[in-house]
Each structure stands twice: as structure tokens, then as C-alpha cells.
């Protein structure tokens, strides 16, 4: 989960990717000079480049998104390593329907792409920490939607879902997600989760297996200890300067800008970004995770995917896949921050997991 670090360790921004038509549920009110204002906000963290998409309807960041006080706080803290990071991939262009499901004290935002009456078990896509549906699944979602209906859920304090004062937990996210499925009267789903969303998918496989037809968990670990030692260390000791090895894995300031843009329409205001980040920091160093016995109890046909330069090692993912009885795929030349930009690789792997599910739910490693 997220951890702030000293400003001297901020990693240089990678080359900006070309933008496409931005995702927007409803037309966003464009604040005059919004793009310039957003760029100035980013400059306050040390960069001098416009890092947000060129279309102003997606570039709106009101002044409250990064006040002088917030900017100075971020400057002192610097950029973070998001062990459950949402990467803010290019946004999807549209969705069919959207709504909110009541879960306890919170209205959980969801989207439905396609027809739930098609007779096919739908996909359920679950975003990463500090991510959104559009941000993390912007490139993959249209490919999945061409195969079957896709349901997307934005978790507590993310995107279009407001925050809570209570801590973030896998149990709370599981309950919120099941509340959406219950509202939509959907019994089972093919779960595709990235990072924190992949962890949530594993949690559903352990605690709500009757709702999961197949599970694809992308860039996940069994617990904090399962992550790259450099990433685990910077999350345990956020005040310490990260090693060069950890710094190389961190999100860039460009990634940070895209993540923050995903909170512009949050019901609690764009400042929810900082509150959610703090909650995820606390969550990350809590006792989340599963025992070997928990993972071995998963009978859902599963697939674990990671990059060869991800936040967790291939050895750890292989061990985890062995416990779950999951298929395992390692994408070459791929990091935690680029894996969701590989739709041409991810989609056939996910499709294969679904089509081979009837051939035997568990994979045995010899």
C-alpha cells in the first residue's frame, strides 16, 4: 500500500503516453484554466511539465485538489511506493449504466458495461489501491466487454465512492463488493482484480467462493512479506529513504498526477485522495493476508499474473499459485506500473482461464 518518502528520492517521470478520449460518466464541468491550474499544482511537487491528459474535461482539478498546504506536505513526503498501486491506464470511453449500491453507511459506485441479461456470467473488475475502474482497466475493459458483460466497482474512498472514517480492510471491501452484486442480482462473476483488487479477489475466493466462477489475480502477494523486500521495507519505514532498487520500482510523478485526477469527482471532494492514501498506508502495515491453509482451501479455478519486474517475485507468485492450484503467467519486460497496459497479453490469458475452468479447477505443480 502507499508509503510517502523524502522529496529527494522522487523518481524522474517516464515518457508521457499518448492520450485517448477520456472516460466520463457524465459531462464534467470544466473549470476555466483547469489544465493550467493542474499543471501548477504538479509543479509544486517539483515537476515543471503538464502531466495530465490534454482534454480539459478530464483535466479538471479544482484548487482544493492540491492546496498550498497539501502541496508542501507532498513535497516534504515526496512520491510513494504503492505496493497495491493503481496505475491509471488510459481511460475507457464510455459505460452503459452506472449506479450506487448501499453497503452499511456508504453508497458504493459501480458501472455495468453490457447486458446483465445476456445469460453469460459477467466479469467483475476490481481496481488497485488509489486507482479507479477507468484508471486501471482503461485499456483492458473494452476487450473484456466485447466478450461478456463487465461490472466495475470503485472501493471505499476511491474514484466516485466516498470515504469512511473506519479503516480500510479486505473484509469491508468484500462486503461492499458483494452488496453491489446483490443489488444487481448477480450470483456469480469472473473476477479480474489488479493489485489491491487482486487481493480482494483472493479474499472473495477464500471467504465467498460461491460468488466467484473464476479468479484472475494480477500483481498480488500473500501478505506484505511476499512483496519485494525493498517495497516491503519502505512501507514499514515510510520515513526512511528508499534504496535505489526500491526507487526504480516506484510510481513516477506522472503516475501520481494521473492517480490524483481520478479523485476529482469523489463525493467527498478531491481532498479524499489524501485521506484514502493515509488509510491505505495504515492498512498496508496491518495483518492483512492469508495463511497457507487459507490459500489451499480455494477451489475456484484461478490464474495469477505478474510482471517479471513486479512488486513481488516470480518465486513468491509461483509458491502462491501452487497453494491455490492456480495457473501462473509471468509477463516479460513488465512492471507493476505497466502490467495493466498489456491488454493484448492479459485478455487471452483470462479467456483461457475461463474456457479451461471445466477441465479441472486446480492446477498441480510438479
GROMACS .gro file of C-alpha atoms in nm:
model
  366
    1UNK     CA    1   0.000   0.000   0.000
    2UNK     CA    2   0.118   0.354  -0.022
    3UNK     CA    3   0.413   0.498   0.156
    4UNK     CA    4   0.548   0.852   0.131
    5UNK     CA    5   0.919   0.917   0.102
    6UNK     CA    6   1.157   1.211   0.122
    7UNK     CA    7   1.136   1.454  -0.169
    8UNK     CA    8   1.497   1.394  -0.265
    9UNK     CA    9   1.402   1.044  -0.371
   10UNK     CA   10   1.136   1.138  -0.625
   11UNK     CA   11   1.189   0.927  -0.933
   12UNK     CA   12   1.206   1.105  -1.270
   13UNK     CA   13   0.889   1.090  -1.473
   14UNK     CA   14   0.869   0.841  -1.756
   15UNK     CA   15   0.779   0.947  -2.108
   16UNK     CA   16   0.418   1.053  -2.125
   17UNK     CA   17   0.187   0.809  -2.301
   18UNK     CA   18  -0.048   0.940  -2.572
   19UNK     CA   19  -0.398   1.016  -2.450
   20UNK     CA   20  -0.731   0.900  -2.587
   21UNK     CA   21  -1.086   1.009  -2.535
   22UNK     CA   22  -1.133   1.038  -2.157
   23UNK     CA   23  -1.381   0.835  -1.960
   24UNK     CA   24  -1.662   1.035  -1.806
   25UNK     CA   25  -1.988   0.907  -1.660
   26UNK     CA   26  -2.144   1.246  -1.701
   27UNK     CA   27  -2.011   1.555  -1.860
   28UNK     CA   28  -1.765   1.713  -1.621
   29UNK     CA   29  -1.795   2.081  -1.550
   30UNK     CA   30  -1.484   2.241  -1.690
   31UNK     CA   31  -1.329   2.494  -1.460
   32UNK     CA   32  -1.175   2.783  -1.658
   33UNK     CA   33  -0.799   2.741  -1.668
   34UNK     CA   34  -0.826   2.396  -1.512
   35UNK     CA   35  -0.546   2.244  -1.711
   36UNK     CA   36  -0.311   2.528  -1.624
   37UNK     CA   37  -0.416   2.507  -1.261
   38UNK     CA   38  -0.349   2.132  -1.254
   39UNK     CA   39  -0.009   2.182  -1.408
   40UNK     CA   40   0.079   2.443  -1.148
   41UNK     CA   41  -0.030   2.202  -0.874
   42UNK     CA   42   0.200   1.936  -1.011
   43UNK     CA   43   0.487   2.186  -1.040
   44UNK     CA   44   0.454   2.248  -0.669
   45UNK     CA   45   0.582   1.894  -0.614
   46UNK     CA   46   0.894   1.966  -0.813
   47UNK     CA   47   0.799   1.891  -1.175
   48UNK     CA   48   0.771   2.154  -1.450
   49UNK     CA   49   0.565   1.973  -1.706
   50UNK     CA   50   0.196   1.931  -1.782
   51UNK     CA   51   0.137   1.573  -1.675
   52UNK     CA   52  -0.237   1.541  -1.724
   53UNK     CA   53  -0.440   1.443  -2.033
   54UNK     CA   54  -0.484   1.719  -2.288
   55UNK     CA   55  -0.864   1.706  -2.296
   56UNK     CA   56  -0.988   1.959  -2.036
   57UNK     CA   57  -1.299   1.758  -1.946
   58UNK     CA   58  -1.067   1.505  -1.779
   59UNK     CA   59  -0.808   1.755  -1.665
   60UNK     CA   60  -1.027   1.944  -1.420
   61UNK     CA   61  -0.866   1.969  -1.078
   62UNK     CA   62  -1.018   2.236  -0.861
   63UNK     CA   63  -0.796   2.436  -0.633
   64UNK     CA   64  -0.895   2.221  -0.338
   65UNK     CA   65  -0.732   1.919  -0.506
   66UNK     CA   66  -0.389   2.042  -0.404
   67UNK     CA   67  -0.379   2.346  -0.183
   68UNK     CA   68  -0.054   2.511  -0.086
   69UNK     CA   69  -0.061   2.326   0.242
   70UNK     CA   70  -0.122   1.992   0.071
   71UNK     CA   71   0.143   2.058  -0.190
   72UNK     CA   72   0.400   2.140   0.075
   73UNK     CA   73   0.307   1.823   0.262
   74UNK     CA   74   0.350   1.619  -0.052
   75UNK     CA   75   0.674   1.797  -0.124
   76UNK     CA   76   0.807   1.703   0.216
   77UNK     CA   77   0.686   1.349   0.178
   78UNK     CA   78   0.778   1.309  -0.188
   79UNK     CA   79   0.648   1.032  -0.410
   80UNK     CA   80   0.544   0.697  -0.278
   81UNK     CA   81   0.584   0.330  -0.349
   82UNK     CA   82   0.234   0.192  -0.391
   83UNK     CA   83   0.252  -0.175  -0.316
   84UNK     CA   84  -0.115  -0.201  -0.415
   85UNK     CA   85  -0.088   0.077  -0.666
   86UNK     CA   86  -0.348   0.178  -0.923
   87UNK     CA   87  -0.162   0.269  -1.240
   88UNK     CA   88  -0.412   0.500  -1.406
   89UNK     CA   89  -0.402   0.343  -1.751
   90UNK     CA   90  -0.565   0.519  -2.042
   91UNK     CA   91  -0.936   0.573  -1.968
   92UNK     CA   92  -1.228   0.389  -2.126
   93UNK     CA   93  -1.452   0.595  -2.349
   94UNK     CA   94  -1.798   0.520  -2.209
   95UNK     CA   95  -2.007   0.290  -1.995
   96UNK     CA   96  -2.358   0.164  -2.040
   97UNK     CA   97  -2.501   0.223  -1.694
   98UNK     CA   98  -2.380   0.333  -1.354
   99UNK     CA   99  -2.530   0.345  -1.010
  100UNK     CA  100  -2.473   0.312  -0.637
  101UNK     CA  101  -2.537   0.025  -0.400
  102UNK     CA  102  -2.594   0.079  -0.030
  103UNK     CA  103  -2.342  -0.104   0.187
  104UNK     CA  104  -2.378  -0.014   0.553
  105UNK     CA  105  -2.314   0.358   0.580
  106UNK     CA  106  -2.176   0.407   0.229
  107UNK     CA  107  -2.305   0.424  -0.127
  108UNK     CA  108  -2.071   0.217  -0.342
  109UNK     CA  109  -2.029   0.333  -0.701
  110UNK     CA  110  -2.047   0.074  -0.977
  111UNK     CA  111  -2.063   0.056  -1.355
  112UNK     CA  112  -2.213  -0.205  -1.587
  113UNK     CA  113  -2.075  -0.238  -1.937
  114UNK     CA  114  -2.311  -0.456  -2.139
  115UNK     CA  115  -2.630  -0.651  -2.073
  116UNK     CA  116  -2.665  -0.843  -1.747
  117UNK     CA  117  -2.946  -1.039  -1.909
  118UNK     CA  118  -2.718  -1.193  -2.169
  119UNK     CA  119  -2.709  -1.529  -1.993
  120UNK     CA  120  -2.330  -1.524  -1.958
  121UNK     CA  121  -2.156  -1.495  -1.622
  122UNK     CA  122  -2.022  -1.137  -1.618
  123UNK     CA  123  -1.675  -1.011  -1.540
  124UNK     CA  124  -1.615  -0.822  -1.217
  125UNK     CA  125  -1.316  -0.588  -1.240
  126UNK     CA  126  -1.153  -0.464  -0.921
  127UNK     CA  127  -0.906  -0.174  -0.929
  128UNK     CA  128  -0.585  -0.126  -0.736
  129UNK     CA  129  -0.506   0.100  -0.441
  130UNK     CA  130  -0.556   0.469  -0.528
  131UNK     CA  131  -0.695   0.355  -0.863
  132UNK     CA  132  -1.034   0.362  -1.036
  133UNK     CA  133  -1.224   0.150  -1.285
  134UNK     CA  134  -1.129   0.375  -1.574
  135UNK     CA  135  -0.778   0.431  -1.449
  136UNK     CA  136  -0.669   0.071  -1.402
  137UNK     CA  137  -0.887  -0.102  -1.662
  138UNK     CA  138  -0.899   0.167  -1.929
  139UNK     CA  139  -0.729  -0.048  -2.192
  140UNK     CA  140  -0.842  -0.394  -2.084
  141UNK     CA  141  -1.209  -0.321  -2.013
  142UNK     CA  142  -1.319  -0.270  -2.377
  143UNK     CA  143  -1.157  -0.602  -2.469
  144UNK     CA  144  -1.334  -0.782  -2.185
  145UNK     CA  145  -1.666  -0.611  -2.264
  146UNK     CA  146  -1.650  -0.750  -2.617
  147UNK     CA  147  -1.659  -1.099  -2.464
  148UNK     CA  148  -1.919  -1.062  -2.190
  149UNK     CA  149  -2.076  -0.802  -1.959
  150UNK     CA  150  -1.838  -0.624  -1.723
  151UNK     CA  151  -1.922  -0.493  -1.376
  152UNK     CA  152  -1.679  -0.248  -1.219
  153UNK     CA  153  -1.679  -0.139  -0.854
  154UNK     CA  154  -1.496   0.157  -0.700
  155UNK     CA  155  -1.399   0.083  -0.344
  156UNK     CA  156  -1.427   0.290  -0.027
  157UNK     CA  157  -1.266   0.633  -0.074
  158UNK     CA  158  -1.175   0.572  -0.439
  159UNK     CA  159  -1.295   0.739  -0.756
  160UNK     CA  160  -1.669   0.807  -0.731
  161UNK     CA  161  -1.715   0.633  -0.393
  162UNK     CA  162  -1.690   0.845  -0.080
  163UNK     CA  163  -1.477   0.760   0.218
  164UNK     CA  164  -1.540   0.623   0.563
  165UNK     CA  165  -1.387   0.706   0.897
  166UNK     CA  166  -1.344   0.336   0.965
  167UNK     CA  167  -1.027   0.162   0.848
  168UNK     CA  168  -0.992   0.001   0.508
  169UNK     CA  169  -0.994  -0.378   0.530
  170UNK     CA  170  -1.033  -0.671   0.295
  171UNK     CA  171  -1.347  -0.774   0.482
  172UNK     CA  172  -1.506  -0.430   0.436
  173UNK     CA  173  -1.418  -0.422   0.065
  174UNK     CA  174  -1.552  -0.774   0.021
  175UNK     CA  175  -1.882  -0.678   0.186
  176UNK     CA  176  -1.909  -0.362  -0.024
  177UNK     CA  177  -1.844  -0.557  -0.343
  178UNK     CA  178  -2.097  -0.826  -0.256
  179UNK     CA  179  -2.352  -0.551  -0.183
  180UNK     CA  180  -2.311  -0.434  -0.543
  181UNK     CA  181  -2.359  -0.786  -0.678
  182UNK     CA  182  -2.667  -0.830  -0.457
  183UNK     CA  183  -2.810  -0.501  -0.579
  184UNK     CA  184  -2.760  -0.611  -0.939
  185UNK     CA  185  -2.896  -0.960  -0.857
  186UNK     CA  186  -2.581  -1.122  -0.990
  187UNK     CA  187  -2.498  -1.456  -0.830
  188UNK     CA  188  -2.154  -1.533  -0.974
  189UNK     CA  189  -1.881  -1.343  -1.155
  190UNK     CA  190  -1.547  -1.396  -1.324
  191UNK     CA  191  -1.327  -1.181  -1.101
  192UNK     CA  192  -1.038  -0.988  -1.255
  193UNK     CA  193  -0.853  -0.788  -0.991
  194UNK     CA  194  -0.536  -0.584  -1.007
  195UNK     CA  195  -0.306  -0.528  -0.709
  196UNK     CA  196  -0.532  -0.435  -0.416
  197UNK     CA  197  -0.821  -0.551  -0.634
  198UNK     CA  198  -0.641  -0.879  -0.690
  199UNK     CA  199  -0.606  -0.917  -0.316
  200UNK     CA  200  -0.979  -0.851  -0.285
  201UNK     CA  201  -1.039  -1.118  -0.546
  202UNK     CA  202  -0.835  -1.367  -0.343
  203UNK     CA  203  -1.033  -1.264  -0.036
  204UNK     CA  204  -1.356  -1.340  -0.223
  205UNK     CA  205  -1.216  -1.675  -0.332
  206UNK     CA  206  -1.139  -1.761   0.031
  207UNK     CA  207  -1.446  -1.616   0.203
  208UNK     CA  208  -1.717  -1.605  -0.068
  209UNK     CA  209  -1.628  -1.886  -0.309
  210UNK     CA  210  -1.988  -1.940  -0.418
  211UNK     CA  211  -1.984  -1.595  -0.583
  212UNK     CA  212  -1.664  -1.647  -0.784
  213UNK     CA  213  -1.677  -1.850  -1.107
  214UNK     CA  214  -1.310  -1.790  -1.188
  215UNK     CA  215  -1.043  -1.572  -1.032
  216UNK     CA  216  -0.772  -1.380  -1.214
  217UNK     CA  217  -0.544  -1.206  -0.963
  218UNK     CA  218  -0.294  -0.967  -1.120
  219UNK     CA  219   0.014  -0.850  -0.929
  220UNK     CA  220  -0.075  -0.987  -0.586
  221UNK     CA  221   0.112  -1.133  -0.291
  222UNK     CA  222   0.010  -1.347   0.002
  223UNK     CA  223   0.098  -1.075   0.253
  224UNK     CA  224   0.339  -0.784   0.293
  225UNK     CA  225   0.632  -1.020   0.342
  226UNK     CA  226   0.559  -1.162   0.000
  227UNK     CA  227   0.644  -0.836  -0.170
  228UNK     CA  228   0.983  -0.732  -0.296
  229UNK     CA  229   1.196  -0.672   0.017
  230UNK     CA  230   1.270  -0.314  -0.089
  231UNK     CA  231   0.898  -0.239  -0.131
  232UNK     CA  232   0.807  -0.407   0.198
  233UNK     CA  233   1.074  -0.210   0.380
  234UNK     CA  234   0.967   0.132   0.253
  235UNK     CA  235   0.610   0.055   0.360
  236UNK     CA  236   0.721  -0.046   0.708
  237UNK     CA  237   0.954   0.253   0.742
  238UNK     CA  238   0.800   0.538   0.542
  239UNK     CA  239   1.040   0.797   0.684
  240UNK     CA  240   1.346   0.613   0.563
  241UNK     CA  241   1.497   0.696   0.226
  242UNK     CA  242   1.425   0.410  -0.018
  243UNK     CA  243   1.708   0.217  -0.173
  244UNK     CA  244   1.789   0.269  -0.542
  245UNK     CA  245   1.632  -0.071  -0.601
  246UNK     CA  246   1.303   0.043  -0.445
  247UNK     CA  247   1.318   0.378  -0.617
  248UNK     CA  248   1.333   0.209  -0.955
  249UNK     CA  249   1.001   0.033  -0.883
  250UNK     CA  250   0.816   0.343  -0.759
  251UNK     CA  251   0.546   0.534  -0.942
  252UNK     CA  252   0.671   0.846  -1.116
  253UNK     CA  253   0.527   1.192  -1.056
  254UNK     CA  254   0.338   1.146  -1.381
  255UNK     CA  255   0.175   0.833  -1.237
  256UNK     CA  256   0.094   1.031  -0.923
  257UNK     CA  257  -0.077   1.306  -1.126
  258UNK     CA  258  -0.294   1.055  -1.307
  259UNK     CA  259  -0.395   0.888  -0.983
  260UNK     CA  260  -0.495   1.219  -0.830
  261UNK     CA  261  -0.702   1.308  -1.137
  262UNK     CA  262  -0.916   1.002  -1.066
  263UNK     CA  263  -1.044   1.164  -0.744
  264UNK     CA  264  -1.173   1.486  -0.899
  265UNK     CA  265  -1.538   1.373  -0.880
  266UNK     CA  266  -1.522   1.198  -0.544
  267UNK     CA  267  -1.836   1.275  -0.338
  268UNK     CA  268  -1.615   1.390  -0.050
  269UNK     CA  269  -1.412   1.619  -0.273
  270UNK     CA  270  -1.074   1.568  -0.439
  271UNK     CA  271  -0.907   1.600  -0.100
  272UNK     CA  272  -1.034   1.247  -0.035
  273UNK     CA  273  -0.719   1.142  -0.220
  274UNK     CA  274  -0.501   1.225   0.081
  275UNK     CA  275  -0.743   1.067   0.330
  276UNK     CA  276  -0.762   0.745   0.133
  277UNK     CA  277  -0.387   0.737   0.094
  278UNK     CA  278  -0.341   0.764   0.470
  279UNK     CA  279  -0.591   0.483   0.530
  280UNK     CA  280  -0.415   0.257   0.281
  281UNK     CA  281  -0.083   0.327   0.448
  282UNK     CA  282  -0.232   0.200   0.773
  283UNK     CA  283  -0.388  -0.098   0.601
  284UNK     CA  284  -0.065  -0.194   0.432
  285UNK     CA  285   0.121  -0.248   0.760
  286UNK     CA  286  -0.171  -0.426   0.925
  287UNK     CA  287  -0.203  -0.803   0.944
  288UNK     CA  288  -0.373  -0.849   0.606
  289UNK     CA  289  -0.307  -1.167   0.413
  290UNK     CA  290  -0.387  -1.536   0.420
  291UNK     CA  291  -0.232  -1.845   0.570
  292UNK     CA  292  -0.113  -2.131   0.352
  293UNK     CA  293  -0.420  -2.321   0.466
  294UNK     CA  294  -0.649  -2.038   0.356
  295UNK     CA  295  -0.499  -2.035   0.008
  296UNK     CA  296  -0.505  -2.413  -0.018
  297UNK     CA  297  -0.880  -2.404   0.056
  298UNK     CA  298  -0.955  -2.204  -0.261
  299UNK     CA  299  -1.130  -2.431  -0.510
  300UNK     CA  300  -1.217  -2.161  -0.762
  301UNK     CA  301  -1.039  -2.202  -1.098
  302UNK     CA  302  -0.770  -1.935  -1.064
  303UNK     CA  303  -0.498  -1.756  -1.256
  304UNK     CA  304  -0.216  -1.548  -1.109
  305UNK     CA  305  -0.046  -1.300  -1.341
  306UNK     CA  306   0.253  -1.078  -1.264
  307UNK     CA  307   0.526  -0.889  -1.441
  308UNK     CA  308   0.884  -1.010  -1.438
  309UNK     CA  309   0.977  -0.683  -1.260
  310UNK     CA  310   0.669  -0.657  -1.039
  311UNK     CA  311   0.632  -0.567  -0.670
  312UNK     CA  312   0.656  -0.936  -0.584
  313UNK     CA  313   0.899  -1.202  -0.702
  314UNK     CA  314   0.821  -1.473  -0.953
  315UNK     CA  315   0.920  -1.731  -0.690
  316UNK     CA  316   0.664  -1.592  -0.446
  317UNK     CA  317   0.391  -1.589  -0.710
  318UNK     CA  318   0.477  -1.946  -0.808
  319UNK     CA  319   0.451  -2.061  -0.448
  320UNK     CA  320   0.120  -1.880  -0.408
  321UNK     CA  321  -0.012  -2.033  -0.731
  322UNK     CA  322   0.092  -2.376  -0.607
  323UNK     CA  323  -0.107  -2.331  -0.287
  324UNK     CA  324  -0.415  -2.207  -0.471
  325UNK     CA  325  -0.379  -2.457  -0.754
  326UNK     CA  326  -0.378  -2.164  -0.997
  327UNK     CA  327  -0.242  -2.119  -1.345
  328UNK     CA  328   0.060  -1.886  -1.344
  329UNK     CA  329   0.165  -1.636  -1.609
  330UNK     CA  330   0.469  -1.407  -1.598
  331UNK     CA  331   0.474  -1.122  -1.848
  332UNK     CA  332   0.820  -1.027  -1.978
  333UNK     CA  333   0.955  -0.673  -1.962
  334UNK     CA  334   0.662  -0.577  -1.738
  335UNK     CA  335   0.643  -0.384  -1.411
  336UNK     CA  336   0.367  -0.325  -1.157
  337UNK     CA  337   0.300   0.008  -1.326
  338UNK     CA  338   0.286  -0.124  -1.682
  339UNK     CA  339   0.110  -0.458  -1.648
  340UNK     CA  340  -0.240  -0.317  -1.699
  341UNK     CA  341  -0.119  -0.164  -2.025
  342UNK     CA  342  -0.080  -0.514  -2.170
  343UNK     CA  343  -0.440  -0.590  -2.280
  344UNK     CA  344  -0.326  -0.797  -2.579
  345UNK     CA  345  -0.145  -1.031  -2.339
  346UNK     CA  346  -0.388  -1.024  -2.048
  347UNK     CA  347  -0.712  -1.085  -2.238
  348UNK     CA  348  -0.624  -1.424  -2.391
  349UNK     CA  349  -0.485  -1.547  -2.060
  350UNK     CA  350  -0.809  -1.453  -1.885
  351UNK     CA  351  -1.018  -1.610  -2.162
  352UNK     CA  352  -0.815  -1.930  -2.142
  353UNK     CA  353  -0.869  -1.949  -1.766
  354UNK     CA  354  -1.244  -1.928  -1.820
  355UNK     CA  355  -1.264  -2.173  -2.110
  356UNK     CA  356  -1.046  -2.431  -1.933
  357UNK     CA  357  -1.225  -2.399  -1.598
  358UNK     CA  358  -1.438  -2.705  -1.665
  359UNK     CA  359  -1.132  -2.918  -1.730
  360UNK     CA  360  -1.040  -2.916  -1.362
  361UNK     CA  361  -1.042  -2.629  -1.117
  362UNK     CA  362  -0.694  -2.673  -0.974
  363UNK     CA  363  -0.355  -2.687  -1.142
  364UNK     CA  364  -0.097  -2.919  -0.991
  365UNK     CA  365   0.269  -2.809  -0.993
  366UNK     CA  366   0.531  -3.081  -1.012
   0.00000   0.00000   0.00000
